[in-house]
Amino acid sequence: QQQVKQSPQSLIVQKGGISIINCAYENTAFDYFPWYQQFPGKGPALLIAIRPDVSEKKEGRFTISFNKSAKQFSLHIMDSQPGDSATYFCAASLRYGQNFVFGPGTRLSVLP
Amino acid sequence: DTEVTQTPKHLVMGMTNKKSLKCEQHMGHRAMYWYKQKAKKPPELMFVYSYEKLSINESVPSRFSPECPNSSLLNLHLHALQPEDSALYLCASSNDRGGTPNYGYTFGSGTRLTVV
């Protein structure tokens, strides 16, 4: 019930391509869905987040698509760059929750 | 200041040693967290402090002892650790009341702990 599933485990994309990472959850009480980006040797950094009252949110090259009925959400990285190569974690929490449930992560490699 | 600062960045300790990890933030966040992250795994929550009081302890062994001296500081005291405790220990903070479009944690860069 508390689990967040994430796929794929790893992803290789050519420079300029679109990277797509998918997540799914079970707990319908989750009310907030952030994405974190983590570079080697660094802590995760908040990238973009969405609440279930909207179906899409875009910030620069990063877009979250949210399907409340399917309990799924995804991260799209447009015009992927080598500097985007990192591990991406989706997460979920209750509204203003203090305990985020993280997905297992996706290691993205963008080839030059 | 929009950072969470963790010291030390690297720590090697023996199983009989006592050491402490330190975390500091000056963003006025009233919730602070300790996470443990193993290689190629997501962060795992250990402790949550809210308004300087321990609010969540995720069944962490007593060899890990958290302390929150004030609203800006968070410590993790380590004693009699095992080699399997080797991991990246992350501190995070949040304003715990949302209200911003992208509410979430601000993580530090972590302390890479090796227990020998």
Tab-separated table of C-alpha atoms in Angstrom:
chain	number	residue	atom	x	y	z
A	1	GLN	CA	0.000	0.000	0.000
A	2	GLN	CA	2.903	2.308	0.756
A	3	GLN	CA	4.989	1.235	-2.221
A	4	VAL	CA	5.821	3.378	-5.241
A	5	LYS	CA	6.880	1.437	-8.324
A	6	GLN	CA	9.216	2.977	-10.893
A	7	SER	CA	10.392	1.958	-14.337
A	8	PRO	CA	12.662	1.543	-16.137
A	9	GLN	CA	15.528	0.725	-13.816
A	10	SER	CA	17.967	2.259	-16.280
A	11	LEU	CA	17.579	4.323	-19.424
A	12	ILE	CA	19.953	5.324	-22.200
A	13	VAL	CA	18.949	8.224	-24.450
A	14	GLN	CA	20.738	10.094	-27.199
A	15	LYS	CA	21.376	13.790	-26.779
A	16	GLY	CA	18.321	15.732	-27.885
A	17	GLY	CA	15.972	12.820	-27.303
A	18	ILE	CA	13.075	12.467	-24.883
A	19	SER	CA	13.582	10.614	-21.594
A	20	ILE	CA	10.471	9.107	-20.018
A	21	ILE	CA	10.313	7.607	-16.530
A	22	ASN	CA	7.141	6.078	-15.159
A	23	CYS	CA	5.848	5.603	-11.619
A	24	ALA	CA	2.786	3.965	-10.112
A	25	TYR	CA	1.319	3.994	-6.623
A	26	GLU	CA	-1.410	2.196	-4.700
A	27	ASN	CA	-2.294	4.450	-1.789
A	28	THR	CA	-5.058	6.792	-2.932
A	29	ALA	CA	-4.380	8.964	0.112
A	30	PHE	CA	-1.129	10.158	-1.445
A	31	ASP	CA	-1.565	13.796	-2.297
A	32	TYR	CA	1.806	15.041	-3.440
A	33	PHE	CA	4.230	13.635	-6.003
A	34	PRO	CA	7.731	15.103	-6.318
A	35	TRP	CA	10.621	14.023	-8.501
A	36	TYR	CA	14.191	14.127	-7.259
A	37	GLN	CA	17.419	14.169	-9.265
A	38	GLN	CA	20.592	12.778	-7.727
A	39	PHE	CA	24.117	13.085	-9.091
A	40	PRO	CA	26.877	10.768	-7.830
A	41	GLY	CA	28.224	11.867	-4.466
A	42	LYS	CA	25.406	14.349	-3.932
A	43	GLY	CA	22.105	14.338	-2.111
A	44	PRO	CA	18.858	14.217	-4.090
A	45	ALA	CA	17.570	17.580	-5.298
A	46	LEU	CA	13.902	18.427	-5.797
A	47	LEU	CA	13.255	18.765	-9.518
A	48	ILE	CA	9.528	19.244	-9.991
A	49	ALA	CA	6.362	18.206	-8.178
A	50	ILE	CA	2.652	17.829	-8.826
A	51	ARG	CA	-0.589	17.480	-6.926
A	52	PRO	CA	-3.383	15.213	-8.201
A	53	ASP	CA	-5.722	18.077	-9.029
A	54	VAL	CA	-3.746	18.789	-12.220
A	55	SER	CA	-2.923	16.417	-15.058
A	56	GLU	CA	0.284	18.027	-16.246
A	57	LYS	CA	2.941	20.405	-15.014
A	58	LYS	CA	5.795	21.770	-17.067
A	59	GLU	CA	8.943	23.531	-15.911
A	60	GLY	CA	11.460	24.174	-18.648
A	61	ARG	CA	12.436	20.874	-20.256
A	62	PHE	CA	10.819	18.839	-17.464
A	63	THR	CA	7.151	17.790	-17.536
A	64	ILE	CA	5.146	15.657	-15.120
A	65	SER	CA	2.091	13.891	-16.490
A	66	PHE	CA	-0.386	12.627	-13.914
A	67	ASN	CA	-3.189	10.081	-14.368
A	68	LYS	CA	-5.206	9.963	-11.176
A	69	SER	CA	-7.568	7.188	-12.272
A	70	ALA	CA	-4.681	4.922	-13.226
A	71	LYS	CA	-2.639	5.980	-10.194
A	72	GLN	CA	0.327	6.652	-12.435
A	73	PHE	CA	2.605	9.585	-13.095
A	74	SER	CA	5.590	10.122	-15.312
A	75	LEU	CA	8.517	12.449	-15.867
A	76	HIS	CA	9.373	13.588	-19.377
A	77	ILE	CA	12.705	15.238	-20.074
A	78	MET	CA	12.641	16.980	-23.435
A	79	ASP	CA	15.817	17.666	-25.431
A	80	SER	CA	17.815	15.485	-23.028
A	81	GLN	CA	21.388	16.626	-22.401
A	82	PRO	CA	24.471	14.779	-21.104
A	83	GLY	CA	24.230	16.959	-17.992
A	84	ASP	CA	20.874	15.304	-17.245
A	85	SER	CA	22.664	11.997	-16.646
A	86	ALA	CA	21.745	11.161	-13.055
A	87	THR	CA	19.496	8.930	-10.984
A	88	TYR	CA	15.878	10.037	-10.798
A	89	PHE	CA	13.545	9.126	-7.954
A	90	CYS	CA	9.819	9.608	-7.964
A	91	ALA	CA	8.181	9.960	-4.565
A	92	ALA	CA	4.796	10.306	-2.932
A	93	SER	CA	3.465	11.599	0.343
A	94	LEU	CA	0.326	12.554	2.146
A	95	ARG	CA	-0.482	16.255	2.041
A	96	TYR	CA	2.278	18.083	3.895
A	97	GLY	CA	3.520	14.693	4.995
A	98	GLN	CA	6.808	14.240	6.718
A	99	ASN	CA	7.477	10.845	5.234
A	100	PHE	CA	8.045	10.580	1.516
A	101	VAL	CA	7.891	7.141	-0.052
A	102	PHE	CA	10.524	6.903	-2.772
A	103	GLY	CA	10.486	4.782	-5.883
A	104	PRO	CA	13.528	2.540	-6.468
A	105	GLY	CA	15.127	4.994	-8.910
A	106	THR	CA	16.009	5.204	-12.589
A	107	ARG	CA	19.573	5.674	-13.738
A	108	LEU	CA	19.538	7.887	-16.821
A	109	SER	CA	22.478	8.131	-19.185
A	110	VAL	CA	22.334	10.688	-22.005
A	111	LEU	CA	24.889	9.972	-24.710
A	112	PRO	CA	26.629	12.923	-26.409
B	1	ASP	CA	21.018	30.514	2.545
B	2	THR	CA	19.254	27.645	0.774
B	3	GLU	CA	21.558	24.829	1.752
B	4	VAL	CA	21.743	21.953	4.153
B	5	THR	CA	25.346	21.496	5.284
B	6	GLN	CA	26.605	18.133	6.481
B	7	THR	CA	29.915	17.335	8.129
B	8	PRO	CA	32.069	15.415	7.754
B	9	LYS	CA	31.793	14.472	4.079
B	10	HIS	CA	33.607	11.193	4.648
B	11	LEU	CA	34.023	9.140	7.816
B	12	VAL	CA	35.792	5.850	8.459
B	13	MET	CA	35.203	4.341	11.874
B	14	GLY	CA	35.870	1.113	13.677
B	15	MET	CA	33.120	-0.952	15.206
B	16	THR	CA	34.070	0.183	18.724
B	17	ASN	CA	34.294	3.884	17.922
B	18	LYS	CA	31.879	6.658	18.813
B	19	LYS	CA	31.393	9.376	16.248
B	20	SER	CA	28.823	12.020	15.355
B	21	LEU	CA	27.415	13.325	12.098
B	22	LYS	CA	26.342	16.951	11.981
B	23	CYS	CA	23.746	18.770	9.912
B	24	GLU	CA	22.922	22.470	9.775
B	25	GLN	CA	20.348	24.568	7.934
B	26	HIS	CA	19.431	28.239	8.130
B	27	MET	CA	16.294	28.263	6.000
B	28	GLY	CA	13.936	28.383	8.982
B	29	HIS	CA	12.710	24.873	8.240
B	30	ARG	CA	11.109	23.285	11.290
B	31	ALA	CA	11.275	19.667	10.128
B	32	MET	CA	14.592	17.857	9.819
B	33	TYR	CA	15.313	14.316	8.751
B	34	TRP	CA	17.989	11.633	8.719
B	35	TYR	CA	18.036	9.230	5.795
B	36	LYS	CA	20.287	6.284	5.005
B	37	GLN	CA	21.096	5.476	1.395
B	38	LYS	CA	22.822	2.344	0.165
B	39	ALA	CA	24.395	2.222	-3.278
B	40	LYS	CA	21.873	2.139	-6.134
B	41	LYS	CA	18.956	2.304	-3.691
B	42	PRO	CA	16.532	5.065	-2.723
B	43	PRO	CA	16.928	6.927	0.545
B	44	GLU	CA	15.437	5.186	3.577
B	45	LEU	CA	13.934	7.306	6.328
B	46	MET	CA	15.511	6.911	9.767
B	47	PHE	CA	14.299	9.806	11.930
B	48	VAL	CA	12.100	12.882	11.687
B	49	TYR	CA	12.293	15.888	13.980
B	50	SER	CA	9.451	18.361	13.921
B	51	TYR	CA	9.851	21.561	15.904
B	52	GLU	CA	12.891	20.035	17.604
B	53	LYS	CA	10.974	17.012	18.859
B	54	LEU	CA	11.450	13.484	17.567
B	55	SER	CA	8.256	12.641	15.708
B	56	ILE	CA	9.213	9.553	13.705
B	57	ASN	CA	11.715	6.790	14.449
B	58	GLU	CA	11.572	4.138	11.754
B	59	SER	CA	12.617	1.295	14.075
B	60	VAL	CA	16.262	2.275	13.832
B	61	PRO	CA	18.731	0.299	16.013
B	62	SER	CA	19.813	2.056	19.193
B	63	ARG	CA	23.399	2.270	17.953
B	64	PHE	CA	22.081	5.303	16.026
B	65	SER	CA	21.054	8.133	18.343
B	66	PRO	CA	19.645	11.376	16.929
B	67	GLU	CA	19.741	14.744	18.637
B	68	CYS	CA	18.257	18.107	17.725
B	69	PRO	CA	19.944	20.789	19.879
B	70	ASN	CA	18.025	23.634	18.204
B	71	SER	CA	15.945	24.391	15.147
B	72	SER	CA	19.006	24.728	12.897
B	73	LEU	CA	21.076	21.741	14.002
B	74	LEU	CA	20.661	18.008	13.806
B	75	ASN	CA	23.167	15.423	14.985
B	76	LEU	CA	23.383	11.680	14.562
B	77	HIS	CA	25.476	9.943	17.197
B	78	LEU	CA	27.015	6.631	16.172
B	79	HIS	CA	28.225	3.889	18.494
B	80	ALA	CA	29.173	0.243	18.008
B	81	LEU	CA	28.229	0.221	14.348
B	82	GLN	CA	28.424	-2.806	12.090
B	83	PRO	CA	30.026	-3.005	8.630
B	84	GLU	CA	26.541	-3.271	7.106
B	85	ASP	CA	25.846	0.232	8.426
B	86	SER	CA	28.257	1.601	5.826
B	87	ALA	CA	26.209	3.917	3.616
B	88	LEU	CA	25.580	7.522	2.615
B	89	TYR	CA	23.799	9.306	5.456
B	90	LEU	CA	21.672	12.175	4.260
B	91	CYS	CA	20.199	15.009	6.248
B	92	ALA	CA	17.213	16.915	4.900
B	93	SER	CA	14.940	19.708	5.996
B	94	SER	CA	11.533	20.983	4.928
B	95	ASN	CA	9.106	23.689	5.867
B	96	ASP	CA	6.554	20.954	6.649
B	97	ARG	CA	3.592	23.093	5.786
B	98	GLY	CA	3.782	23.133	2.007
B	99	GLY	CA	2.270	26.291	0.639
B	100	THR	CA	4.702	26.463	-2.233
B	101	PRO	CA	4.318	24.923	-5.692
B	102	ASN	CA	7.247	22.588	-5.231
B	103	TYR	CA	7.199	21.570	-1.620
B	104	GLY	CA	9.779	19.022	-0.648
B	105	TYR	CA	12.974	18.254	1.078
B	106	THR	CA	16.227	20.093	0.776
B	107	PHE	CA	18.896	17.441	1.118
B	108	GLY	CA	22.491	17.873	2.151
B	109	SER	CA	25.281	16.212	0.181
B	110	GLY	CA	25.583	13.506	2.799
B	111	THR	CA	28.276	11.834	4.853
B	112	ARG	CA	29.848	8.773	3.263
B	113	LEU	CA	30.306	6.415	6.239
B	114	THR	CA	32.519	3.335	6.145
B	115	VAL	CA	32.554	0.999	9.131
B	116	VAL	CA	35.614	-1.243	9.320
